[in-house]
């Protein structure tokens, strides 16, 4: 969007296509910050507005998932979680995984879901996927509160308190997870404008991806039991985020400097690739969506 003076014409702004595919245009996003927070408020309020339990689903989903994982993978399959209670081990992984999947799933439907808005009024299109990432931070905060409640409970029951000063790095993991989910979501959203069945593939693929992301087991277990499939974990950046988050919250597992560096690089590259594809698609998507 180019700013013009009244002396040069009868308009203040001229809207035109971006010349730079890498443009995030934070200055313009800041100008539309009120709209950004309006979308965030809309997403938070309307998702559970006409439901019986409402925001309680924020609590129910991670709790029931953690209970299911504990019964199936720990009690039945016998996966050990060290000195940490199995339920707490699973909950720590589920919380950060839920944030990634929410960012990916909701962002991947941006163009198709908001085609009516995009076709009527101008605003920086990247605001919508950004609002999704911010909205999911609220959900993440609620689910972390659930984790804290159970953590305190287990400490009172005799579990050793392992959380320390390293927790200050936890927000960095959230940022990395958000960048990766946002980047992949923008790529998929751009492809969905032409190939609608990708929406079903994403839902199915995310479920499979969870099983190779060390959400319900330690990374070391796969390397020990199935060394021939260890590469699936070693080259999955999500596994390092989940494993590191458990280490910061519970002191269980390990932190790989190489793995974290690899994860950050992949997340940044995917984000900028998603931005390029998103900026390119927004010029003509209205003709195909």
CSV table of C-alpha atoms in Angstrom, one decimal:
chain,number,residue,atom,x,y,z
A,1,UNK,CA,0.0,0.0,0.0
A,2,UNK,CA,1.5,3.3,-1.1
A,3,UNK,CA,0.8,6.6,0.7
A,4,UNK,CA,0.0,9.5,-1.5
A,5,UNK,CA,-0.7,13.2,-0.7
A,6,UNK,CA,-3.9,15.0,-1.7
A,7,UNK,CA,-1.9,17.3,-3.9
A,8,UNK,CA,-1.0,14.3,-6.2
A,9,UNK,CA,-4.5,12.9,-6.4
A,10,UNK,CA,-7.8,12.5,-4.7
A,11,UNK,CA,-6.9,9.6,-2.5
A,12,UNK,CA,-4.6,9.1,0.5
A,13,UNK,CA,-3.6,5.5,0.0
A,14,UNK,CA,-3.1,3.5,-3.2
A,15,UNK,CA,-3.5,-0.3,-2.7
A,16,UNK,CA,-1.3,-2.4,-5.0
A,17,UNK,CA,0.4,-5.8,-5.0
A,18,UNK,CA,3.5,-6.4,-3.0
A,19,UNK,CA,6.8,-6.2,-4.9
A,20,UNK,CA,8.7,-8.1,-2.2
A,21,UNK,CA,7.6,-11.7,-1.5
A,22,UNK,CA,9.5,-11.6,1.8
A,23,UNK,CA,7.6,-8.6,3.0
A,24,UNK,CA,6.0,-8.9,6.4
A,25,UNK,CA,5.4,-5.1,6.5
A,26,UNK,CA,5.3,-4.8,10.3
A,27,UNK,CA,4.7,-1.1,10.0
A,28,UNK,CA,1.4,-1.7,8.2
A,29,UNK,CA,0.5,-4.6,10.6
A,30,UNK,CA,1.1,-2.1,13.5
A,31,UNK,CA,-1.2,0.4,11.8
A,32,UNK,CA,-3.9,-2.3,11.7
A,33,UNK,CA,-3.2,-3.6,15.3
A,34,UNK,CA,-6.8,-2.8,16.4
A,35,UNK,CA,-8.1,-5.1,13.7
A,36,UNK,CA,-5.6,-7.8,14.8
A,37,UNK,CA,-6.8,-7.7,18.4
A,38,UNK,CA,-10.4,-7.7,17.1
A,39,UNK,CA,-9.8,-11.0,15.3
A,40,UNK,CA,-8.1,-12.4,18.4
A,41,UNK,CA,-11.2,-11.5,20.5
A,42,UNK,CA,-13.5,-12.9,17.8
A,43,UNK,CA,-11.7,-16.2,17.8
A,44,UNK,CA,-11.7,-16.5,21.6
A,45,UNK,CA,-15.3,-15.6,22.1
A,46,UNK,CA,-17.0,-17.3,19.1
A,47,UNK,CA,-15.3,-20.7,19.1
A,48,UNK,CA,-17.2,-22.0,22.2
A,49,UNK,CA,-20.0,-19.4,22.2
A,50,UNK,CA,-22.8,-21.9,21.4
A,51,UNK,CA,-21.5,-24.9,23.3
A,52,UNK,CA,-22.7,-26.4,26.5
A,53,UNK,CA,-19.4,-26.5,28.3
A,54,UNK,CA,-17.8,-23.5,26.7
A,55,UNK,CA,-14.2,-22.7,27.7
A,56,UNK,CA,-14.2,-25.8,29.8
A,57,UNK,CA,-13.1,-27.7,26.6
A,58,UNK,CA,-9.7,-26.0,27.0
A,59,UNK,CA,-9.4,-28.1,30.2
A,60,UNK,CA,-11.2,-31.2,29.1
A,61,UNK,CA,-9.2,-31.9,25.9
A,62,UNK,CA,-5.6,-32.1,27.4
A,63,UNK,CA,-6.8,-33.9,30.5
A,64,UNK,CA,-8.6,-36.7,28.7
A,65,UNK,CA,-5.8,-37.0,26.2
A,66,UNK,CA,-3.2,-37.3,29.0
A,67,UNK,CA,-5.3,-39.9,30.8
A,68,UNK,CA,-5.7,-41.9,27.6
A,69,UNK,CA,-2.0,-41.8,26.9
A,70,UNK,CA,-1.2,-42.9,30.4
A,71,UNK,CA,-3.6,-45.9,30.3
A,72,UNK,CA,-2.5,-47.1,26.8
A,73,UNK,CA,1.2,-46.2,26.5
A,74,UNK,CA,2.3,-46.4,30.2
A,75,UNK,CA,0.0,-48.9,31.9
A,76,UNK,CA,-0.7,-51.2,29.0
A,77,UNK,CA,2.4,-50.8,26.8
A,78,UNK,CA,4.7,-50.4,29.8
A,79,UNK,CA,6.6,-47.3,28.6
A,80,UNK,CA,8.7,-45.9,31.5
A,81,UNK,CA,8.8,-42.2,32.3
A,82,UNK,CA,11.6,-42.3,34.9
A,83,UNK,CA,10.9,-40.6,38.3
A,84,UNK,CA,8.1,-38.5,36.8
A,85,UNK,CA,4.5,-39.6,37.1
A,86,UNK,CA,3.3,-40.9,33.7
A,87,UNK,CA,0.3,-38.6,33.7
A,88,UNK,CA,2.4,-35.5,34.3
A,89,UNK,CA,4.9,-36.7,31.7
A,90,UNK,CA,2.2,-37.0,29.1
A,91,UNK,CA,0.6,-33.7,30.0
A,92,UNK,CA,3.8,-31.8,29.6
A,93,UNK,CA,4.2,-33.0,26.0
A,94,UNK,CA,0.5,-32.6,25.1
A,95,UNK,CA,0.4,-28.9,26.2
A,96,UNK,CA,3.1,-27.8,23.8
A,97,UNK,CA,1.9,-30.2,21.0
A,98,UNK,CA,-1.6,-28.8,21.2
A,99,UNK,CA,-0.3,-25.3,20.6
A,100,UNK,CA,1.5,-26.4,17.4
A,101,UNK,CA,-1.4,-28.4,16.0
A,102,UNK,CA,-3.9,-25.5,16.8
A,103,UNK,CA,-1.7,-23.0,14.9
A,104,UNK,CA,-1.2,-25.4,12.0
A,105,UNK,CA,-4.8,-26.6,11.6
A,106,UNK,CA,-6.4,-23.2,12.0
A,107,UNK,CA,-3.9,-21.3,9.8
A,108,UNK,CA,-4.1,-23.9,7.0
A,109,UNK,CA,-7.7,-22.8,6.4
A,110,UNK,CA,-7.1,-19.1,6.3
A,111,UNK,CA,-7.9,-18.3,2.7
A,112,UNK,CA,-10.9,-20.5,2.3
A,113,UNK,CA,-12.5,-19.6,5.6
A,114,UNK,CA,-12.1,-15.9,5.1
A,115,UNK,CA,-12.6,-15.5,1.4
A,116,UNK,CA,-15.7,-13.3,1.9
A,117,UNK,CA,-13.8,-10.9,4.1
A,118,UNK,CA,-10.8,-10.8,1.8
A,119,UNK,CA,-13.0,-10.1,-1.3
A,120,UNK,CA,-14.7,-7.0,0.3
A,121,UNK,CA,-12.2,-5.0,2.2
A,122,UNK,CA,-8.4,-4.4,2.3
A,123,UNK,CA,-6.2,-5.1,5.2
A,124,UNK,CA,-2.8,-6.9,5.5
A,125,UNK,CA,-3.8,-10.5,4.9
A,126,UNK,CA,-1.0,-11.8,7.2
A,127,UNK,CA,-3.0,-10.4,10.1
A,128,UNK,CA,-5.4,-13.3,10.1
A,129,UNK,CA,-2.8,-16.1,10.6
A,130,UNK,CA,-1.0,-13.9,13.1
A,131,UNK,CA,-4.2,-13.5,15.1
A,132,UNK,CA,-4.6,-17.3,15.1
A,133,UNK,CA,-1.1,-17.7,16.7
A,134,UNK,CA,-1.9,-15.1,19.3
A,135,UNK,CA,-5.3,-16.6,20.1
A,136,UNK,CA,-3.7,-20.0,20.7
A,137,UNK,CA,-1.4,-18.4,23.2
A,138,UNK,CA,-4.4,-17.9,25.4
A,139,UNK,CA,-5.3,-21.6,25.1
A,140,UNK,CA,-1.7,-22.5,25.8
A,141,UNK,CA,-1.7,-20.4,29.0
A,142,UNK,CA,-4.9,-22.1,30.2
A,143,UNK,CA,-3.4,-25.6,29.6
A,144,UNK,CA,-0.2,-24.6,31.3
A,145,UNK,CA,-2.2,-23.6,34.3
A,146,UNK,CA,-3.7,-27.1,34.3
A,147,UNK,CA,-0.2,-28.5,34.3
A,148,UNK,CA,0.9,-26.3,37.1
A,149,UNK,CA,-2.0,-27.4,39.3
A,150,UNK,CA,-1.2,-31.1,38.8
A,151,UNK,CA,2.5,-30.4,39.2
A,152,UNK,CA,1.9,-28.8,42.6
A,153,UNK,CA,-0.3,-31.7,43.5
A,154,UNK,CA,2.3,-34.3,42.8
A,155,UNK,CA,5.0,-32.3,44.6
A,156,UNK,CA,2.8,-32.3,47.7
A,157,UNK,CA,2.5,-36.1,47.3
A,158,UNK,CA,6.3,-36.5,47.4
A,159,UNK,CA,7.5,-35.9,43.9
A,160,UNK,CA,10.8,-34.0,43.8
A,161,UNK,CA,10.4,-30.4,42.5
A,162,UNK,CA,12.5,-30.2,39.4
A,163,UNK,CA,11.5,-26.9,37.8
A,164,UNK,CA,14.3,-24.4,37.9
A,165,UNK,CA,15.7,-21.2,36.3
A,166,UNK,CA,15.9,-22.9,32.9
A,167,UNK,CA,12.1,-22.3,32.7
A,168,UNK,CA,12.9,-18.8,31.4
A,169,UNK,CA,13.7,-20.4,28.1
A,170,UNK,CA,10.3,-22.0,27.8
A,171,UNK,CA,8.8,-19.0,25.9
A,172,UNK,CA,11.5,-19.4,23.3
A,173,UNK,CA,10.2,-22.9,22.6
A,174,UNK,CA,6.7,-21.5,22.2
A,175,UNK,CA,8.0,-18.9,19.7
A,176,UNK,CA,9.7,-21.7,17.7
A,177,UNK,CA,6.6,-23.8,17.8
A,178,UNK,CA,4.5,-20.9,16.7
A,179,UNK,CA,6.8,-20.0,13.8
A,180,UNK,CA,6.8,-23.6,12.6
A,181,UNK,CA,3.1,-23.9,12.8
A,182,UNK,CA,2.5,-20.5,11.2
A,183,UNK,CA,4.9,-21.3,8.3
A,184,UNK,CA,3.5,-24.7,7.6
A,185,UNK,CA,-0.1,-23.3,7.9
A,186,UNK,CA,0.5,-20.5,5.4
A,187,UNK,CA,2.0,-23.0,2.9
A,188,UNK,CA,-1.0,-25.3,3.3
A,189,UNK,CA,-3.5,-22.5,3.2
A,190,UNK,CA,-2.1,-21.3,-0.1
A,191,UNK,CA,-2.3,-24.8,-1.6
A,192,UNK,CA,-5.8,-25.4,-0.3
A,193,UNK,CA,-7.1,-22.5,-2.5
A,194,UNK,CA,-6.5,-24.9,-5.5
A,195,UNK,CA,-6.6,-28.4,-3.8
A,196,UNK,CA,-9.4,-28.5,-1.3
A,197,UNK,CA,-8.8,-32.2,-0.3
A,198,UNK,CA,-5.5,-31.1,1.4
A,199,UNK,CA,-7.7,-30.1,4.4
A,200,UNK,CA,-8.5,-33.7,5.0
A,201,UNK,CA,-4.9,-34.7,4.5
A,202,UNK,CA,-3.7,-32.2,7.1
A,203,UNK,CA,-6.1,-33.5,9.7
A,204,UNK,CA,-5.0,-37.1,9.1
A,205,UNK,CA,-1.3,-36.2,8.8
A,206,UNK,CA,-1.1,-34.2,12.1
A,207,UNK,CA,-2.5,-37.3,13.9
A,208,UNK,CA,0.3,-39.5,12.4
A,209,UNK,CA,2.9,-36.8,13.0
A,210,UNK,CA,2.2,-36.9,16.8
A,211,UNK,CA,3.4,-40.5,17.0
A,212,UNK,CA,6.9,-39.5,15.6
A,213,UNK,CA,7.2,-36.4,17.7
A,214,UNK,CA,7.9,-38.0,21.0
A,215,UNK,CA,4.7,-36.7,22.6
A,216,UNK,CA,3.9,-39.8,24.6
A,217,UNK,CA,7.4,-41.4,25.0
A,218,UNK,CA,11.0,-40.3,25.6
A,219,UNK,CA,13.2,-39.8,22.5
A,220,UNK,CA,15.8,-42.1,23.9
A,221,UNK,CA,13.3,-45.0,24.0
A,222,UNK,CA,13.0,-45.1,20.2
A,223,UNK,CA,16.8,-45.0,19.7
A,224,UNK,CA,17.1,-47.9,22.1
A,225,UNK,CA,14.1,-50.1,21.0
A,226,UNK,CA,14.0,-49.2,17.2
A,227,UNK,CA,17.4,-47.8,16.2
A,228,UNK,CA,16.5,-48.5,12.5
A,229,UNK,CA,13.7,-45.9,12.8
A,230,UNK,CA,15.6,-43.4,14.9
A,231,UNK,CA,16.1,-41.1,12.0
A,232,UNK,CA,12.3,-40.4,12.0
A,233,UNK,CA,12.8,-38.8,15.4
A,234,UNK,CA,16.2,-37.2,14.9
A,235,UNK,CA,15.1,-35.3,11.8
A,236,UNK,CA,11.8,-34.2,13.3
A,237,UNK,CA,12.1,-30.7,14.7
A,238,UNK,CA,8.9,-31.1,16.7
A,239,UNK,CA,10.4,-34.0,18.7
A,240,UNK,CA,13.2,-31.8,20.0
A,241,UNK,CA,10.7,-29.1,21.1
A,242,UNK,CA,8.6,-31.6,22.9
A,243,UNK,CA,11.6,-33.3,24.6
A,244,UNK,CA,13.1,-30.0,25.6
A,245,UNK,CA,9.8,-28.7,27.0
A,246,UNK,CA,9.5,-31.8,29.2
A,247,UNK,CA,13.1,-31.3,30.4
A,248,UNK,CA,12.4,-27.6,31.3
A,249,UNK,CA,9.2,-28.5,33.1
A,250,UNK,CA,10.1,-31.8,34.7
A,251,UNK,CA,13.8,-32.3,34.4
A,252,UNK,CA,13.1,-35.5,32.5
A,253,UNK,CA,14.9,-36.4,29.2
A,254,UNK,CA,17.8,-34.4,27.7
A,255,UNK,CA,18.6,-31.3,25.8
A,256,UNK,CA,20.4,-31.6,22.5
A,257,UNK,CA,22.2,-28.4,21.4
A,258,UNK,CA,22.4,-29.7,17.8
A,259,UNK,CA,18.8,-30.7,17.9
A,260,UNK,CA,17.6,-27.3,19.1
A,261,UNK,CA,19.8,-25.4,16.6
A,262,UNK,CA,18.4,-27.6,13.8
A,263,UNK,CA,14.9,-27.0,15.0
A,264,UNK,CA,15.3,-23.2,15.1
A,265,UNK,CA,16.9,-23.2,11.6
A,266,UNK,CA,14.1,-25.3,10.2
A,267,UNK,CA,11.4,-23.2,11.8
A,268,UNK,CA,12.8,-19.9,10.5
A,269,UNK,CA,13.2,-21.3,7.0
A,270,UNK,CA,9.7,-22.8,7.0
A,271,UNK,CA,8.3,-19.5,8.3
A,272,UNK,CA,9.9,-17.4,5.5
A,273,UNK,CA,9.0,-20.0,2.9
A,274,UNK,CA,5.4,-19.8,4.1
A,275,UNK,CA,5.5,-16.0,4.0
A,276,UNK,CA,6.7,-16.1,0.3
A,277,UNK,CA,4.0,-18.5,-0.7
A,278,UNK,CA,1.3,-16.7,1.3
A,279,UNK,CA,2.3,-13.3,-0.3
A,280,UNK,CA,2.3,-14.7,-3.7
A,281,UNK,CA,-1.1,-16.5,-3.3
A,282,UNK,CA,-2.9,-13.5,-1.8
A,283,UNK,CA,-2.6,-11.7,-5.2
A,284,UNK,CA,-4.8,-14.1,-7.1
A,285,UNK,CA,-6.4,-16.5,-4.6
A,286,UNK,CA,-9.9,-14.9,-4.8
A,287,UNK,CA,-10.2,-16.2,-8.4
A,288,UNK,CA,-9.6,-19.8,-7.4
A,289,UNK,CA,-10.9,-20.2,-3.8
